[in-house]
Short mmCIF file of C-alpha atoms and ligand atoms in Angstrom, two decimals:
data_model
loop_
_atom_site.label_atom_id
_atom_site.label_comp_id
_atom_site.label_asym_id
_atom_site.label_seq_id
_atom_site.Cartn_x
_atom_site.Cartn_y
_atom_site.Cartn_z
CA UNK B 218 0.00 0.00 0.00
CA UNK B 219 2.57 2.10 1.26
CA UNK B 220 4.49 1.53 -2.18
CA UNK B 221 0.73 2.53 -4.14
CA UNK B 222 0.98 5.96 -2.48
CA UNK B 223 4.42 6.30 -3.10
CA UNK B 224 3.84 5.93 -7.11
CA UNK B 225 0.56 7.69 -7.04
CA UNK B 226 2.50 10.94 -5.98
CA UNK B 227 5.23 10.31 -7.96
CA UNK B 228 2.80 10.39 -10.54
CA UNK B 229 0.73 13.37 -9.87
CA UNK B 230 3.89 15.25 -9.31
CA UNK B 231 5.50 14.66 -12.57
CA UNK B 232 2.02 15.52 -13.92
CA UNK B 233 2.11 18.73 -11.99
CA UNK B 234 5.46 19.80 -13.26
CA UNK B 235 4.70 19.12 -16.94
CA UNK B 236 1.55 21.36 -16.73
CA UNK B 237 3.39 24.19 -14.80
CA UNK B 238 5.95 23.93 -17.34
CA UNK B 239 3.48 24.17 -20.51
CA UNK B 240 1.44 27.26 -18.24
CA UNK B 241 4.55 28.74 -18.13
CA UNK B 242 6.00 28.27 -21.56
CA UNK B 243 2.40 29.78 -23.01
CA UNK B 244 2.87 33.00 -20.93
CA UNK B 245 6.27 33.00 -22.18
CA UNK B 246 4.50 32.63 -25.65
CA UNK B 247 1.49 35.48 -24.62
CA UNK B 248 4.15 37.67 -23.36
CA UNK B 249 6.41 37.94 -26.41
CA UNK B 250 3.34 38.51 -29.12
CA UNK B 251 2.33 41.25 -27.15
CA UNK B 252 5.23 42.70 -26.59
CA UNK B 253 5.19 43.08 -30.84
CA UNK B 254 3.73 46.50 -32.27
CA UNK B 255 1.02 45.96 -34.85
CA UNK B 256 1.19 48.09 -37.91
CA UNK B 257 -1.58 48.73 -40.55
CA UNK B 258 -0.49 49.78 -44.09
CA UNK B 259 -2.86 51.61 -46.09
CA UNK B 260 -1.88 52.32 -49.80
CA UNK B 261 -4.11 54.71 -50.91
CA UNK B 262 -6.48 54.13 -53.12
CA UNK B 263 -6.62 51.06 -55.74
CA UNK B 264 -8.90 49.52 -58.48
CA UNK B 265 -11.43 51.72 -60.46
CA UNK B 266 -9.85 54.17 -58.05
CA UNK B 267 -6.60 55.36 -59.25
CA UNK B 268 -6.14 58.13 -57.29
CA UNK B 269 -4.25 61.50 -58.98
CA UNK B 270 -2.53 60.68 -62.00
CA UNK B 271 0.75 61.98 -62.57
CA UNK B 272 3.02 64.39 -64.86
CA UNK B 273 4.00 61.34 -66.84
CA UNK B 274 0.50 59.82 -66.27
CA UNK B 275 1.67 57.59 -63.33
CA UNK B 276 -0.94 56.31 -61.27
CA UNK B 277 -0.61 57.31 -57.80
CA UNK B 278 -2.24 53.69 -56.48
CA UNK B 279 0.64 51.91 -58.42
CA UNK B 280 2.95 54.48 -56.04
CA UNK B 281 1.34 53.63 -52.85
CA UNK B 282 1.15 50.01 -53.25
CA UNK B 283 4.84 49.60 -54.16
CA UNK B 284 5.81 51.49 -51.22
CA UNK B 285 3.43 50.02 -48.55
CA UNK B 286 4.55 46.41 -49.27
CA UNK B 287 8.07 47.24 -49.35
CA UNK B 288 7.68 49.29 -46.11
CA UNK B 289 5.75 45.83 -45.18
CA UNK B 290 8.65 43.83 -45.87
CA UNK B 291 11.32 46.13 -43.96
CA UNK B 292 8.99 46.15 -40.94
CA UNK B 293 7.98 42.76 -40.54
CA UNK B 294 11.99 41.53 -40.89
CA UNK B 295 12.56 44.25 -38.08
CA UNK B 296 9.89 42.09 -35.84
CA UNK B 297 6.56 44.38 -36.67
CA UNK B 298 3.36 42.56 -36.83
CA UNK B 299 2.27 44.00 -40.28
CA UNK B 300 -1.51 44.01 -41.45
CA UNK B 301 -2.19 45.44 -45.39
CA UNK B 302 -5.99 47.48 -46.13
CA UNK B 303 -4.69 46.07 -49.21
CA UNK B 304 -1.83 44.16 -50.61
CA UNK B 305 -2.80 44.15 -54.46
CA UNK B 306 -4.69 46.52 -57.08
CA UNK B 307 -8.12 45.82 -55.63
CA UNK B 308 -10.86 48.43 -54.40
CA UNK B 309 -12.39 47.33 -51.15
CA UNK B 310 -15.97 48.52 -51.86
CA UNK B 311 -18.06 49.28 -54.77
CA UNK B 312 -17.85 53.11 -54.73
CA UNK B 313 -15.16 55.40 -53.09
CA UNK B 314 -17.48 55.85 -49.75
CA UNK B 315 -17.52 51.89 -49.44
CA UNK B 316 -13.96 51.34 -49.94
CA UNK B 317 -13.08 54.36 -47.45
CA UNK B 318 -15.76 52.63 -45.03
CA UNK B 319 -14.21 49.17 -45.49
CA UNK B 320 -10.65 50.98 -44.44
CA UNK B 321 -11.88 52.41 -41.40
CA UNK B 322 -13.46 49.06 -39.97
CA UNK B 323 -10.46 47.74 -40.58
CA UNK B 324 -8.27 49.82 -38.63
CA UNK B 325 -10.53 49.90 -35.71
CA UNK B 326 -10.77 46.05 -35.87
CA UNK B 327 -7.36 45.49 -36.00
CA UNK B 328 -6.46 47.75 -33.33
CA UNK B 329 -2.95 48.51 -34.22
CA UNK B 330 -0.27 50.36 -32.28
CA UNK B 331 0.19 52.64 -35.19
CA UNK B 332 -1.23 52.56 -38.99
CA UNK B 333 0.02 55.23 -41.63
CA UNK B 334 -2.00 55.71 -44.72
CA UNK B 335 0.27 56.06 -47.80
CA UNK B 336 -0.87 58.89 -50.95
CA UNK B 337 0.48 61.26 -53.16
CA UNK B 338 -0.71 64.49 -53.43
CA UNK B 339 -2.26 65.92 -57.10
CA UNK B 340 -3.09 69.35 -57.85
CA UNK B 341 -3.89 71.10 -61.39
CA UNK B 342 -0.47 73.26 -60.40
CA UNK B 343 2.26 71.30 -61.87
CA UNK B 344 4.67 73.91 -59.51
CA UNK B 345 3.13 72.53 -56.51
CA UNK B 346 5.69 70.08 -54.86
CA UNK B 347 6.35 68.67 -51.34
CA UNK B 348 5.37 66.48 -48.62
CA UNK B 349 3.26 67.22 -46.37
CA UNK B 350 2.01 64.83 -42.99
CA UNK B 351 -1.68 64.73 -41.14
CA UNK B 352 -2.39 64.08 -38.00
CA UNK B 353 -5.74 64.15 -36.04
CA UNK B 354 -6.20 67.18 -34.17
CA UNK B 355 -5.89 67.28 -31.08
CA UNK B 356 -3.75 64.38 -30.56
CA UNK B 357 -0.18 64.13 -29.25
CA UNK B 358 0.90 60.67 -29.69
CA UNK B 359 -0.26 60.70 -33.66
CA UNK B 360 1.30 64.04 -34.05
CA UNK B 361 4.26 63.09 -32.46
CA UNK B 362 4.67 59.77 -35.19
CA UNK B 363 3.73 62.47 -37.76
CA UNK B 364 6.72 64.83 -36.62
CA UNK B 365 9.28 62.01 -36.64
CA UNK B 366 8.51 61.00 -39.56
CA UNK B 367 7.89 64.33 -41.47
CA UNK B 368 11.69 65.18 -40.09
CA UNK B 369 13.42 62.61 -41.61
CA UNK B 370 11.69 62.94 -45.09
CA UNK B 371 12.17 66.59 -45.49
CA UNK B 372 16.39 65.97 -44.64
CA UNK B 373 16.69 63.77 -47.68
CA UNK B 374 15.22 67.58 -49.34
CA UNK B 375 14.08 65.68 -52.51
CA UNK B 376 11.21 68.15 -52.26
CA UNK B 377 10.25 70.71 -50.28
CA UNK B 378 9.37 71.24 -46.67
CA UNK B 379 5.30 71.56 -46.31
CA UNK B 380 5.11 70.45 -42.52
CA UNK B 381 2.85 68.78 -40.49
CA UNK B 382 -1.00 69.49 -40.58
CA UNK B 383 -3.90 68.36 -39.22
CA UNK B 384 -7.65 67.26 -39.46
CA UNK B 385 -8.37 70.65 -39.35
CA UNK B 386 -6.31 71.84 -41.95
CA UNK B 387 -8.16 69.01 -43.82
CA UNK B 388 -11.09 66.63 -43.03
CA UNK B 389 -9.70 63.45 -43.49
CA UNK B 390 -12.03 60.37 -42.42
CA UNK B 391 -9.32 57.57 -42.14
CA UNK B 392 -8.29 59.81 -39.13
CA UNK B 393 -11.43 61.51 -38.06
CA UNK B 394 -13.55 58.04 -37.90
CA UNK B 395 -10.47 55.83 -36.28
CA UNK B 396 -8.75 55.59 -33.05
CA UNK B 397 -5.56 54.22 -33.23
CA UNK B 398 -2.53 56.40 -33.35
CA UNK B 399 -2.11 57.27 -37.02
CA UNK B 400 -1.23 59.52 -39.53
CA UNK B 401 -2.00 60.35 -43.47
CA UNK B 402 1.49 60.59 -45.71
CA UNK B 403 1.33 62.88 -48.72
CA UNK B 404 4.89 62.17 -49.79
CA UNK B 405 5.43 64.50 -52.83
CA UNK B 406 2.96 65.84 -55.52
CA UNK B 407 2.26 63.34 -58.98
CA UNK B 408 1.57 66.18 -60.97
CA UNK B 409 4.51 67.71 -60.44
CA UNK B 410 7.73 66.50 -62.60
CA UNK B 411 10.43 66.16 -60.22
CA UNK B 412 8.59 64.77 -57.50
CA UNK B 413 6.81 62.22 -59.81
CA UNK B 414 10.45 61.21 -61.13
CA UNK B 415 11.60 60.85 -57.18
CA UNK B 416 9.05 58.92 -56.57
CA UNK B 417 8.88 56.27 -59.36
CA UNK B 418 12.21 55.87 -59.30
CA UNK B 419 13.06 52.61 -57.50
CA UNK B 420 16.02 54.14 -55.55
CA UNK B 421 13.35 57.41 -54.38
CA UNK B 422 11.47 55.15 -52.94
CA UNK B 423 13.79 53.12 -51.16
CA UNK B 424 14.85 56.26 -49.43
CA UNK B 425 11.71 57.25 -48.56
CA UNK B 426 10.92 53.96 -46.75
CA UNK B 427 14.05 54.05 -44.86
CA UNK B 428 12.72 57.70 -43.72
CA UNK B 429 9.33 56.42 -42.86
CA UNK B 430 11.49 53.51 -40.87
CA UNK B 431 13.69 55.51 -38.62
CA UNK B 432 10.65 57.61 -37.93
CA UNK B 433 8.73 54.91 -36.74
CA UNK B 434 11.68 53.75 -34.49
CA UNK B 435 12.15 57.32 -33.35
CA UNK B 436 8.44 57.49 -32.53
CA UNK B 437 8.88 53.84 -30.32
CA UNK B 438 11.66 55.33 -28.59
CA UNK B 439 10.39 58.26 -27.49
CA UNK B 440 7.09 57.10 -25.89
CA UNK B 441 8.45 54.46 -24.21
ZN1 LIG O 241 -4.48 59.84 -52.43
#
């Protein structure tokens, strides 16, 4: 009898070690997901929407998309949890208010640390040139992403200098209707030649993404 007892708690004590040791490795598990900053990517536009078309008729939806997956790429091999609105030339609803709807929901579903939404500015001025950043008003954290990233763009000087504005400069839904700490990239004018050149070019836009990287890590450093 006195043997019985002997293996029954032998037993239940190599049973209790296994399951503190698979509690423990899942926290471990928990602990290191969470400590992993979800970004959202949104490339502007897409599909019947094309967004402004450039000097050289470039479609500023091919520009976004380009950039936003290889911003993607960069930030998932740094250890970023990276979500896409989109990932290929697709609209994501029927008409422009669906698709900006769609956008939206998916932000506030996906409740990311930070999400930047990726354009190119268009006007009927082909002189008008420069990037420009929005932030909601009113809001520290998203202006302070905005500012470190707006910095390091405007020392490359590929274009000029237009700061940092906000929702109430311009009503901008994608950071009117979400929560998340975000911001709204206008990173040069189509319509204009030099920026439109910058910009397709593949080496432009590898230099802007490295901008938009160290901005992001200055942003992470600073509110930690
Ligand atoms: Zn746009």
């Amino acid at each position: 009898m006195k043997k019985l007892i002997l293996v029954v708690v032998f037993i239940s004590l190599i049973l209790g070690v296994t399951s503190l040791f698979k509690y423990s490795l899942s926290t471990k598990e928990l602990e290191g997901v969470s400590l992993k900053k979800v970004v959202v990517i949104d490339a502007g536009h897409g599909g019947f929407d094309t967004g402004s078309i450039g000097y050289s008729k470039t479609k500023e939806k091919d520009i976004t998309l380009s950039i936003a997956l290889n911003l993607g790429e960069k930030l998932n091999e740094d250890g970023f949890i990276v979500y896409y609105t989109r990932d290929k030339d697709v609209s994501l609803g029927k008409n422009e208010r669906d698709d900006l709807n769609v956008r939206i929901k998916m932000i506030n579903s996906l409740k990311p640390d930070i999400f930047l939404s990726i354009h190119l500015n268009g006007s009927d001025y082909k002189s008008a040139k420069g990037i420009e950043t929005y932030t909601r008003e009113s809001d520290d954290k998203s202006y302070l992403l905005g500012e470190s990233i707006q910095d390091e763009l405007s020392s490359v000087e590929y274009t000029t200098d237009r700061g940092v504005k906000t929702t109430k400069d311009r009503k901008l839904a994608i950071l009117d209707r979400t929560k998340h700490v975000g911001i709204l990239l206008e990173l040069g004018f189509i319509t204009n030649k030099s920026d439109e050149e910058y910009l397709v070019s593949k080496s432009g836009q590898n230099t802007v993404i490295e901008c938009i990287l160290s901005g992001i890590s200055t942003y992470f450093n600073k509110i930690l």
